[in-house]
Coordinates of C-alpha atoms in Angstrom, one line a residue:
L1 CA -0.2 -16.4 -144.6
R2 CA 0.3 -17.8 -147.8
A3 CA 4.3 -16.0 -147.9
D4 CA 4.1 -17.9 -143.8
L5 CA 3.4 -21.1 -145.5
E6 CA 5.5 -20.8 -148.4
G7 CA 8.4 -20.0 -145.7
N8 CA 7.9 -23.4 -144.3
L9 CA 7.6 -25.5 -147.4
V10 CA 9.8 -26.5 -149.3
D11 CA 8.9 -25.8 -153.8
R12 CA 5.5 -26.3 -152.4
A13 CA 3.3 -22.8 -153.8
E14 CA 1.1 -24.4 -156.2
A15 CA -0.4 -27.0 -152.9
V16 CA -0.4 -23.6 -150.9
D17 CA -2.1 -22.0 -153.4
A18 CA -4.7 -24.3 -153.5
A19 CA -6.0 -24.9 -150.2
I20 CA -6.0 -21.7 -148.9
L21 CA -8.9 -21.2 -152.5
A22 CA -10.4 -24.0 -151.1
L23 CA -10.6 -22.9 -147.7
V24 CA -12.0 -19.0 -148.6
T25 CA -14.2 -21.3 -151.0
K26 CA -15.9 -23.7 -149.0
E27 CA -14.3 -26.4 -151.5
H28 CA -12.5 -29.3 -151.1
A29 CA -8.7 -29.7 -152.3
L30 CA -7.0 -32.9 -152.7
F31 CA -3.1 -33.9 -153.0
L32 CA -1.7 -36.6 -154.8
G33 CA 2.0 -38.1 -155.3
P34 CA 3.7 -40.2 -153.5
P35 CA 4.6 -41.0 -149.5
G36 CA 6.7 -38.8 -147.8
T37 CA 6.0 -35.3 -150.1
A38 CA 4.6 -33.4 -146.8
K39 CA 0.9 -33.6 -147.9
S40 CA 0.3 -34.6 -144.0
L41 CA 2.7 -31.3 -143.0
L42 CA 0.8 -29.1 -145.8
V43 CA -3.2 -29.4 -144.6
R44 CA -1.8 -29.5 -140.5
S45 CA 0.3 -26.2 -141.4
V46 CA -2.5 -24.3 -142.5
C47 CA -5.1 -25.8 -139.8
E48 CA -2.5 -24.3 -136.5
R49 CA -2.7 -21.0 -138.6
I50 CA -6.0 -20.8 -139.1
E51 CA -7.3 -19.4 -134.5
G52 CA -11.1 -21.2 -133.6
T53 CA -10.8 -24.2 -136.3
T54 CA -11.9 -27.6 -134.3
Y55 CA -9.6 -29.9 -136.8
F56 CA -9.6 -33.7 -138.1
E57 CA -7.4 -35.9 -139.5
R58 CA -7.2 -39.8 -139.7
L59 CA -5.8 -42.3 -142.2
L60 CA -7.9 -44.9 -143.9
T61 CA -7.3 -48.7 -145.0
R62 CA -9.4 -51.0 -146.8
F63 CA -10.3 -52.5 -142.8
S64 CA -11.6 -48.8 -142.1
T65 CA -15.0 -48.2 -140.6
P66 CA -17.5 -45.5 -140.3
E67 CA -16.4 -45.4 -136.3
E68 CA -13.4 -44.0 -137.8
L69 CA -15.0 -40.8 -139.2
F70 CA -17.9 -40.6 -137.3
G71 CA -17.4 -41.8 -134.0
P72 CA -19.0 -45.2 -131.8
L73 CA -22.7 -46.1 -131.3
S74 CA -23.9 -44.2 -128.6
L75 CA -24.9 -47.5 -126.7
S76 CA -26.9 -45.0 -123.8
A77 CA -29.1 -44.5 -127.2
L78 CA -29.3 -47.4 -128.3
E79 CA -30.6 -49.4 -125.0
S80 CA -33.8 -46.6 -125.6
D81 CA -33.7 -48.0 -129.6
R82 CA -31.9 -45.0 -131.1
Y83 CA -29.9 -45.5 -134.2
E84 CA -26.9 -42.7 -133.5
R85 CA -22.9 -42.0 -133.2
V86 CA -20.9 -40.0 -130.9
T87 CA -19.9 -37.6 -132.8
A88 CA -17.7 -35.9 -130.8
G89 CA -13.9 -34.8 -131.7
T90 CA -15.1 -36.4 -135.4
L91 CA -15.7 -35.0 -138.0
V92 CA -19.2 -34.7 -138.7
E93 CA -17.8 -31.8 -135.8
A94 CA -14.7 -30.3 -137.3
H95 CA -14.0 -27.2 -139.4
I96 CA -11.3 -28.1 -141.3
G97 CA -11.2 -32.6 -142.3
F98 CA -7.8 -34.7 -143.4
V99 CA -8.2 -38.5 -145.1
D100 CA -5.7 -39.9 -145.9
E101 CA -6.0 -42.4 -148.3
V102 CA -9.6 -41.3 -148.5
F103 CA -10.0 -43.2 -151.7
K104 CA -9.3 -46.1 -149.5
A105 CA -13.1 -45.4 -148.3
N106 CA -15.2 -48.6 -148.5
S107 CA -18.9 -49.0 -149.7
A108 CA -20.3 -48.3 -145.1
I109 CA -18.2 -45.0 -145.4
L110 CA -18.7 -43.5 -148.8
N111 CA -23.1 -42.4 -148.7
S112 CA -22.0 -40.4 -145.7
L113 CA -19.0 -39.6 -146.5
L114 CA -20.1 -38.1 -149.7
T115 CA -23.3 -35.9 -148.0
L116 CA -21.6 -34.4 -146.2
V117 CA -18.7 -33.0 -148.0
N118 CA -21.1 -32.2 -150.3
E119 CA -24.5 -31.2 -148.8
R120 CA -22.5 -30.1 -145.1
L121 CA -25.3 -32.7 -143.7
Y122 CA -24.4 -35.9 -141.9
H123 CA -28.3 -38.5 -142.0
E124 CA -28.7 -40.7 -138.4
N125 CA -30.9 -41.6 -136.8
G126 CA -34.3 -40.3 -140.2
A127 CA -33.0 -37.0 -139.4
A128 CA -30.6 -35.2 -141.5
R129 CA -27.8 -32.7 -139.1
P130 CA -26.1 -29.7 -140.7
V131 CA -22.4 -30.0 -140.0
P132 CA -19.3 -26.7 -139.2
L133 CA -17.3 -28.1 -142.2
L134 CA -15.8 -26.4 -144.5
S135 CA -13.3 -28.0 -146.3
L136 CA -11.7 -31.4 -147.0
F137 CA -8.6 -32.2 -147.4
G138 CA -7.8 -35.4 -148.8
A139 CA -4.8 -37.2 -149.8
S140 CA -3.9 -39.8 -151.9
N141 CA -1.3 -42.5 -154.2
E142 CA -3.1 -42.6 -156.8
T143 CA -6.3 -41.8 -158.3
P144 CA -9.0 -44.1 -158.2
E145 CA -9.6 -47.1 -160.1
D146 CA -13.1 -48.7 -158.8
D147 CA -15.7 -46.8 -160.2
S148 CA -18.3 -46.4 -157.4
L149 CA -15.6 -43.9 -156.5
A150 CA -15.8 -41.2 -158.7
A151 CA -18.6 -39.4 -157.0
L152 CA -16.0 -39.0 -154.0
Y153 CA -12.9 -37.4 -157.0
D154 CA -15.3 -35.5 -158.3
R155 CA -16.6 -33.5 -155.0
F156 CA -12.8 -32.6 -154.5
L157 CA -12.8 -29.6 -157.2
L158 CA -9.4 -28.4 -156.6
R159 CA -6.5 -30.9 -157.7
V160 CA -2.6 -31.3 -157.6
V161 CA 0.1 -32.9 -158.6
V162 CA 2.6 -32.9 -155.7
P163 CA 6.2 -34.4 -156.6
Y164 CA 9.6 -35.0 -154.3
V165 CA 11.9 -32.0 -154.7
G166 CA 13.4 -31.4 -158.3
D167 CA 16.6 -30.1 -157.7
D168 CA 19.4 -29.5 -155.7
D169 CA 17.9 -25.7 -155.3
S170 CA 15.4 -27.1 -153.3
L171 CA 17.4 -29.9 -151.6
R172 CA 19.6 -27.5 -150.0
R173 CA 16.7 -26.2 -148.6
L174 CA 14.8 -28.5 -147.3
L175 CA 17.9 -29.6 -145.6
E176 CA 18.6 -26.4 -143.9
I177 CA 14.8 -25.3 -143.1
V178 CA 14.3 -25.7 -139.4
P179 CA 10.1 -25.6 -138.4
S180 CA 9.6 -22.4 -137.0
T181 CA 6.5 -21.2 -135.2
P182 CA 3.2 -19.8 -137.8
M183 CA 4.1 -16.1 -137.8
A184 CA 0.9 -14.8 -139.4
T185 CA -2.7 -16.7 -138.7
I186 CA -6.5 -15.7 -138.8
T187 CA -9.6 -16.6 -137.6
L188 CA -12.4 -18.9 -138.6
T189 CA -14.3 -15.1 -138.9
D190 CA -11.8 -13.7 -141.4
L191 CA -12.4 -16.9 -143.2
E192 CA -16.3 -16.3 -143.2
D193 CA -14.9 -12.5 -144.1
A194 CA -13.2 -13.5 -147.1
N195 CA -15.9 -16.4 -148.4
A196 CA -18.1 -14.0 -148.6
L197 CA -15.6 -10.9 -150.2
V198 CA -15.0 -14.3 -152.6
R199 CA -19.1 -14.2 -153.2
G200 CA -19.3 -10.0 -154.0
T201 CA -16.1 -10.1 -156.0
S202 CA -17.5 -10.1 -160.0
L203 CA -16.9 -12.3 -163.4
T204 CA -17.1 -10.4 -166.2
V205 CA -18.0 -11.5 -169.9
S206 CA -14.7 -11.5 -170.4
A207 CA -14.1 -14.1 -167.8
V208 CA -17.2 -16.4 -169.0
D209 CA -16.4 -15.8 -172.3
A210 CA -12.5 -17.5 -170.8
I211 CA -14.6 -20.2 -169.3
I212 CA -16.7 -21.3 -172.1
A213 CA -13.2 -21.2 -174.7
V214 CA -11.1 -23.5 -172.3
K215 CA -14.0 -26.0 -172.5
H216 CA -14.0 -26.5 -176.4
E217 CA -10.1 -25.7 -176.1
L218 CA -10.7 -29.4 -174.2
A219 CA -13.2 -31.0 -176.2
Q220 CA -10.7 -30.6 -178.6
E221 CA -8.7 -32.8 -176.6
G222 CA -11.2 -35.2 -175.8
I223 CA -10.9 -33.9 -172.1
S224 CA -14.4 -34.0 -171.3
V225 CA -15.5 -32.5 -167.8
S226 CA -18.5 -33.2 -165.2
D227 CA -21.4 -29.9 -165.6
R228 CA -21.0 -29.8 -161.3
R229 CA -17.2 -28.8 -161.8
W230 CA -18.4 -26.5 -164.9
K231 CA -20.2 -24.3 -162.6
Q232 CA -17.3 -24.1 -160.1
C233 CA -14.9 -22.9 -162.7
G234 CA -16.5 -19.5 -161.5
K235 CA -16.6 -19.3 -158.0
L236 CA -12.1 -19.9 -158.4
L237 CA -12.2 -17.2 -161.0
R238 CA -14.2 -14.8 -158.2
A239 CA -11.4 -16.5 -155.1
R240 CA -8.2 -16.2 -158.0
A241 CA -9.0 -12.6 -158.3
W242 CA -9.8 -11.4 -154.1
L243 CA -6.4 -12.6 -153.6
D244 CA -4.5 -11.5 -156.3
G245 CA -6.0 -7.7 -154.4
D246 CA -9.0 -7.6 -158.0
S247 CA -12.2 -6.2 -158.0
E248 CA -13.3 -8.6 -160.2
A249 CA -12.2 -11.7 -161.7
T250 CA -11.0 -11.9 -166.1
E251 CA -9.7 -14.1 -167.7
A252 CA -6.0 -13.8 -166.1
H253 CA -7.6 -14.7 -163.5
G254 CA -8.6 -18.5 -165.8
V255 CA -5.2 -19.9 -165.3
V256 CA -6.5 -21.6 -161.7
L257 CA -8.6 -23.8 -163.2
T258 CA -5.7 -25.2 -164.3
H259 CA -6.5 -27.7 -161.0
A260 CA -10.0 -27.8 -161.4
L261 CA -10.5 -29.6 -164.8
W262 CA -7.9 -32.9 -164.9
S263 CA -8.9 -36.1 -163.8
A264 CA -6.1 -38.7 -164.9
P265 CA -2.5 -36.8 -164.3
D266 CA -1.4 -37.7 -167.5
Q267 CA -3.8 -35.0 -168.9
L268 CA -2.5 -32.1 -166.7
R269 CA -0.1 -31.6 -169.7
A270 CA -2.8 -31.1 -171.8
V271 CA -5.0 -28.4 -169.7
E272 CA -2.2 -26.7 -169.0
R273 CA -2.1 -26.0 -172.8
C274 CA -5.7 -25.4 -173.2
V275 CA -6.2 -23.1 -170.1
S276 CA -3.3 -21.4 -171.0
K277 CA -3.4 -20.4 -174.8
V278 CA -7.0 -18.6 -173.4
C279 CA -6.5 -17.1 -170.2
A280 CA -3.1 -16.5 -170.2
P281 CA -1.5 -16.4 -174.5

């Protein structure tokens, strides 16, 4: 699946890896970059290769309303004094969601979206219902400046900067590439099995020590990371090991932390240095 995606997308290996890591860990991924860098195409390409999944996509604006993500109010329910939405075909019933310009989310959307991505629950009419969401993919041209969006930003464990193609060879491939039908597909059951195998992959003492060492290196650079993200680092190492065909996660698999430990793009190089120093000296 990874090879098929990389063959249809130019210079997007890191983003493809992040998308697959998100799916096998049931985490969320964010793609940051200017318009026209195939962020939407990447997510659609992933989804069309997973059979049996329900996909939802929406572009947010400053004027977006909750109805766009969670469905319109049910008129028949209102007649019975119940506040319910018609959620068919919305993010509430999707296995994979893609929200473009995700940081345009306003306060009316934010609380429900946070609960949905973090707890996999949707609250309505005083009750909480589970949702089938595996991963939410977000895209944005920039990191959020509003502090109210910090919690949503932190929910995206994997973050990848997606730039324009960088050299003549890449541009030549971009001009010559012909979109093809998916040559590799997986099922929803395959994805669930993968998630179970990732959870069963052991985390060695050396991997734990590497995570702690990276934390100390980042502290010297003045970079702090939330406890939630440190907790999830072990899951990422397990997933990287499983995708590499290894039975246990070691410090060498810690290179994947590059995608998880920066907050602003200007921190990316420092994070790469710290992670490489510990995990790939």
